[in-house]
Amino acid sequence: EAGVAQSPRYKIIEKRQSVAFWCNPISGHATLYWYQQILGQGPKLLIQFQNNGVVDDSQLPKDRFSAERLKGVDSTLKIQPAKLEDSAVYLCASSIEAIQETQYFGPGTRLLVL
Amino acid sequence: SQQGEEDPQALSIQEGENATMNCSYKTSINNLQWYRQNSGRGLVHLILIRSNEREKHSGRLRVTLDTSKKSSSLLITASRAADTASYFCAGRGSARQLTFGSGTQLTVLP
């Protein structure tokens, strides 16, 4: 089966610019997650969707980050405006249901903010 | 906040040796999972151990869990160069979200 797809793989922007990341989960997976992974740290959950509804966005910096999952399939994560500290890898993951134990991760988007 | 803290932060061994990584966590969990991350790639699920289990095996992997000490260990036996990666533990608590530790970087030398 095809895995979780993400694009772009790399992005370099200047601070205060905007950026968007795209994720296509595994077909049939109802739950989608966005994580932020800063260099040298483990992934931190930003937002979790169940179909097209938000389950948990408690760690999403809502003044600059937004995410949507229209039609309950693909998802986009946007940062506007970006700060230097947003430099990280943004990982998308999916699972069949929220209670499923295993999450399947995409390759990530590496963001560098200058 | 990080749920788990791995120890050591970095480990270098020779091919064929065993590698042991430890994880300590802070709050109660329903299960603890281990993931591997190769450089520049996403995470891959390795093994899950539930809170009522003490030990679990999968191929060359052995995981133990001690809920009284809030700790877990991952043992990789007969390591290979391809095992070189970062290894993360992740706890799943009542909030049902996974909270990851900071990882152990394993290097297996040929």
CSV table of C-alpha atoms in Angstrom, one decimal:
chain,number,residue,atom,x,y,z
A,1,GLU,CA,0.0,0.0,0.0
A,2,ALA,CA,1.1,3.6,-0.6
A,3,GLY,CA,2.5,5.4,2.4
A,4,VAL,CA,1.9,8.9,3.7
A,5,ALA,CA,2.9,11.4,1.2
A,6,GLN,CA,4.2,14.9,2.0
A,7,SER,CA,5.3,17.9,0.0
A,8,PRO,CA,7.5,19.7,-0.4
A,9,ARG,CA,10.4,17.8,1.1
A,10,TYR,CA,12.4,20.9,1.7
A,11,LYS,CA,11.6,24.6,2.1
A,12,ILE,CA,13.7,27.6,2.8
A,13,ILE,CA,12.0,30.9,3.6
A,14,GLU,CA,12.8,34.2,5.3
A,15,LYS,CA,11.2,35.1,8.6
A,16,ARG,CA,7.8,36.8,8.4
A,17,GLN,CA,7.0,34.9,5.1
A,18,SER,CA,4.3,32.3,4.8
A,19,VAL,CA,4.6,28.7,4.0
A,20,ALA,CA,2.3,25.7,3.5
A,21,PHE,CA,2.8,22.0,3.8
A,22,TRP,CA,0.6,19.3,2.2
A,23,CYS,CA,-0.1,15.8,3.4
A,24,ASN,CA,-1.9,12.9,1.8
A,25,PRO,CA,-2.5,10.1,4.3
A,26,ILE,CA,-2.8,6.4,3.6
A,27,SER,CA,-6.1,5.6,1.9
A,28,GLY,CA,-8.8,4.8,4.4
A,29,HIS,CA,-7.1,6.3,7.4
A,30,ALA,CA,-9.5,8.4,9.3
A,31,THR,CA,-7.1,10.0,11.7
A,32,LEU,CA,-4.4,12.4,10.6
A,33,TYR,CA,-1.7,14.0,12.8
A,34,TRP,CA,0.8,16.9,12.2
A,35,TYR,CA,4.0,16.9,14.3
A,36,GLN,CA,6.8,19.4,14.7
A,37,GLN,CA,10.3,17.9,15.2
A,38,ILE,CA,13.0,20.3,16.2
A,39,LEU,CA,16.6,19.1,15.6
A,40,GLY,CA,17.7,16.8,18.4
A,41,GLN,CA,14.2,16.4,19.9
A,42,GLY,CA,11.3,14.0,19.5
A,43,PRO,CA,8.2,14.9,17.5
A,44,LYS,CA,5.7,17.1,19.2
A,45,LEU,CA,2.0,16.8,18.3
A,46,LEU,CA,0.6,20.0,16.8
A,47,ILE,CA,-2.9,18.9,15.7
A,48,GLN,CA,-4.9,15.8,15.3
A,49,PHE,CA,-7.9,15.3,12.9
A,50,GLN,CA,-10.6,12.7,13.0
A,51,ASN,CA,-12.0,12.7,9.5
A,52,ASN,CA,-12.4,16.5,8.9
A,53,GLY,CA,-12.9,17.4,12.5
A,54,VAL,CA,-10.2,18.6,14.9
A,55,VAL,CA,-9.7,16.3,17.9
A,56,ASP,CA,-6.7,18.0,19.6
A,57,ASP,CA,-5.0,21.3,18.7
A,58,SER,CA,-3.9,22.2,22.2
A,59,GLN,CA,-0.2,22.5,21.2
A,60,LEU,CA,-0.8,24.4,18.0
A,61,PRO,CA,0.4,28.0,18.1
A,62,LYS,CA,-2.8,29.4,16.8
A,63,ASP,CA,-1.6,32.9,16.3
A,64,ARG,CA,0.5,31.8,13.4
A,65,PHE,CA,-0.2,28.2,12.6
A,66,SER,CA,-3.4,26.9,11.0
A,67,ALA,CA,-4.4,23.5,9.6
A,68,GLU,CA,-7.3,22.1,7.7
A,69,ARG,CA,-8.4,18.8,6.4
A,70,LEU,CA,-11.1,19.4,3.8
A,71,LYS,CA,-13.2,16.4,2.8
A,72,GLY,CA,-11.4,14.3,5.5
A,73,VAL,CA,-8.6,13.2,3.2
A,74,ASP,CA,-5.7,15.6,2.4
A,75,SER,CA,-4.5,18.2,4.9
A,76,THR,CA,-2.5,21.4,4.7
A,77,LEU,CA,-0.6,23.0,7.5
A,78,LYS,CA,0.2,26.7,7.2
A,79,ILE,CA,2.5,29.0,9.0
A,80,GLN,CA,1.9,32.8,8.7
A,81,PRO,CA,4.2,34.6,9.5
A,82,ALA,CA,7.1,32.3,10.1
A,83,LYS,CA,9.6,32.8,12.9
A,84,LEU,CA,13.2,31.6,13.2
A,85,GLU,CA,12.2,29.1,15.8
A,86,ASP,CA,9.8,27.4,13.4
A,87,SER,CA,12.8,25.8,11.7
A,88,ALA,CA,12.1,22.1,12.1
A,89,VAL,CA,10.8,19.0,10.3
A,90,TYR,CA,7.1,18.8,10.0
A,91,LEU,CA,5.8,15.3,10.0
A,92,CYS,CA,2.4,14.1,9.0
A,93,ALA,CA,1.1,10.7,10.2
A,94,SER,CA,-2.1,8.8,9.9
A,95,SER,CA,-3.9,5.9,11.5
A,96,ILE,CA,-7.0,3.9,10.7
A,97,GLU,CA,-8.8,5.3,13.8
A,98,ALA,CA,-7.8,7.5,16.7
A,99,ILE,CA,-7.6,4.4,18.9
A,100,GLN,CA,-5.4,2.5,16.6
A,101,GLU,CA,-2.1,2.1,18.2
A,102,THR,CA,0.2,2.4,15.2
A,103,GLN,CA,0.8,5.6,13.4
A,104,TYR,CA,2.3,5.7,10.0
A,105,PHE,CA,4.6,8.6,9.2
A,106,GLY,CA,5.4,10.4,6.1
A,107,PRO,CA,9.0,11.5,5.2
A,108,GLY,CA,8.5,15.0,6.5
A,109,THR,CA,9.0,18.5,5.3
A,110,ARG,CA,12.3,20.1,6.4
A,111,LEU,CA,11.7,23.9,6.9
A,112,LEU,CA,14.5,26.4,7.4
A,113,VAL,CA,13.5,29.9,8.3
A,114,LEU,CA,16.3,32.5,7.7
B,1,SER,CA,6.4,18.5,27.2
B,2,GLN,CA,8.2,15.3,26.5
B,3,GLN,CA,6.7,12.1,28.0
B,4,GLY,CA,9.8,10.0,27.7
B,5,GLU,CA,13.4,10.6,28.2
B,6,GLU,CA,15.8,8.2,26.5
B,7,ASP,CA,19.2,7.1,27.8
B,8,PRO,CA,21.8,7.2,26.5
B,9,GLN,CA,21.4,10.1,24.1
B,10,ALA,CA,24.0,8.5,21.8
B,11,LEU,CA,25.3,4.9,21.5
B,12,SER,CA,28.0,3.5,19.3
B,13,ILE,CA,28.6,-0.2,19.0
B,14,GLN,CA,30.2,-2.8,16.6
B,15,GLU,CA,28.1,-4.9,14.2
B,16,GLY,CA,27.0,-8.1,15.9
B,17,GLU,CA,26.9,-6.6,19.4
B,18,ASN,CA,23.7,-5.9,21.3
B,19,ALA,CA,22.3,-2.4,21.8
B,20,THR,CA,20.2,-1.4,24.8
B,21,MET,CA,18.3,1.8,25.1
B,22,ASN,CA,16.3,3.0,28.1
B,23,CYS,CA,13.3,5.2,28.4
B,24,SER,CA,11.8,6.8,31.5
B,25,TYR,CA,8.4,8.5,31.4
B,26,LYS,CA,6.5,10.8,33.7
B,27,THR,CA,2.8,10.1,33.8
B,28,SER,CA,0.7,6.9,33.6
B,29,ILE,CA,0.4,5.3,30.3
B,30,ASN,CA,-1.9,2.8,28.5
B,31,ASN,CA,1.0,1.6,26.3
B,32,LEU,CA,4.5,2.5,25.3
B,33,GLN,CA,5.7,2.3,21.8
B,34,TRP,CA,9.2,2.4,20.2
B,35,TYR,CA,9.8,4.0,16.8
B,36,ARG,CA,12.9,4.2,14.6
B,37,GLN,CA,13.9,7.2,12.5
B,38,ASN,CA,16.5,6.9,9.8
B,39,SER,CA,18.3,10.1,8.8
B,40,GLY,CA,16.0,12.3,6.7
B,41,ARG,CA,13.1,10.0,6.9
B,42,GLY,CA,9.8,9.7,8.9
B,43,LEU,CA,9.3,7.4,11.9
B,44,VAL,CA,8.6,3.7,11.6
B,45,HIS,CA,6.7,1.8,14.3
B,46,LEU,CA,8.8,-1.0,15.8
B,47,ILE,CA,6.9,-2.5,18.8
B,48,LEU,CA,4.2,-1.7,21.3
B,49,ILE,CA,4.0,-2.9,24.9
B,50,ARG,CA,0.8,-2.5,27.0
B,51,SER,CA,0.8,-1.4,30.6
B,52,ASN,CA,-0.2,-4.8,31.8
B,53,GLU,CA,2.7,-6.5,29.9
B,54,ARG,CA,6.3,-6.8,31.2
B,55,GLU,CA,8.1,-8.1,28.2
B,56,LYS,CA,7.6,-8.4,24.5
B,57,HIS,CA,9.6,-9.8,21.6
B,58,SER,CA,9.6,-9.1,17.9
B,59,GLY,CA,12.4,-10.6,15.8
B,60,ARG,CA,15.7,-9.1,17.1
B,61,LEU,CA,13.8,-6.7,19.3
B,62,ARG,CA,13.0,-7.2,23.0
B,63,VAL,CA,11.1,-4.6,25.0
B,64,THR,CA,10.6,-4.5,28.7
B,65,LEU,CA,8.3,-2.3,30.8
B,66,ASP,CA,8.4,-1.6,34.5
B,67,THR,CA,5.4,0.5,35.4
B,68,SER,CA,6.4,0.8,39.0
B,69,LYS,CA,9.6,2.6,37.9
B,70,LYS,CA,8.0,4.2,34.9
B,71,SER,CA,10.7,2.9,32.6
B,72,SER,CA,11.1,0.8,29.5
B,73,SER,CA,14.1,-0.7,27.7
B,74,LEU,CA,14.6,-1.7,24.1
B,75,LEU,CA,17.2,-4.3,23.3
B,76,ILE,CA,18.4,-4.9,19.7
B,77,THR,CA,20.3,-8.2,19.4
B,78,ALA,CA,23.0,-9.0,16.9
B,79,SER,CA,23.0,-5.4,15.5
B,80,ARG,CA,23.6,-4.6,11.9
B,81,ALA,CA,24.8,-1.5,10.1
B,82,ALA,CA,21.3,-1.0,8.9
B,83,ASP,CA,20.1,-0.5,12.5
B,84,THR,CA,21.9,2.8,12.6
B,85,ALA,CA,19.1,5.3,13.3
B,86,SER,CA,17.4,7.3,16.1
B,87,TYR,CA,15.1,5.4,18.4
B,88,PHE,CA,12.2,7.1,20.2
B,89,CYS,CA,10.0,5.9,22.9
B,90,ALA,CA,6.4,7.3,23.0
B,91,GLY,CA,3.9,6.9,25.7
B,92,ARG,CA,0.2,6.8,25.1
B,93,GLY,CA,-1.8,8.0,28.1
B,94,SER,CA,-5.4,8.7,28.8
B,95,ALA,CA,-5.4,11.7,26.5
B,96,ARG,CA,-4.8,9.1,23.7
B,97,GLN,CA,-2.1,11.1,22.1
B,98,LEU,CA,1.4,9.9,21.7
B,99,THR,CA,4.1,11.9,23.5
B,100,PHE,CA,7.6,11.2,22.3
B,101,GLY,CA,10.9,11.3,24.1
B,102,SER,CA,14.0,13.0,22.8
B,103,GLY,CA,15.5,9.8,21.3
B,104,THR,CA,18.7,7.8,21.3
B,105,GLN,CA,21.0,8.0,18.3
B,106,LEU,CA,22.4,4.5,17.6
B,107,THR,CA,25.4,4.0,15.4
B,108,VAL,CA,26.4,0.5,14.4
B,109,LEU,CA,29.9,0.3,13.0
B,110,PRO,CA,30.7,-2.3,10.4
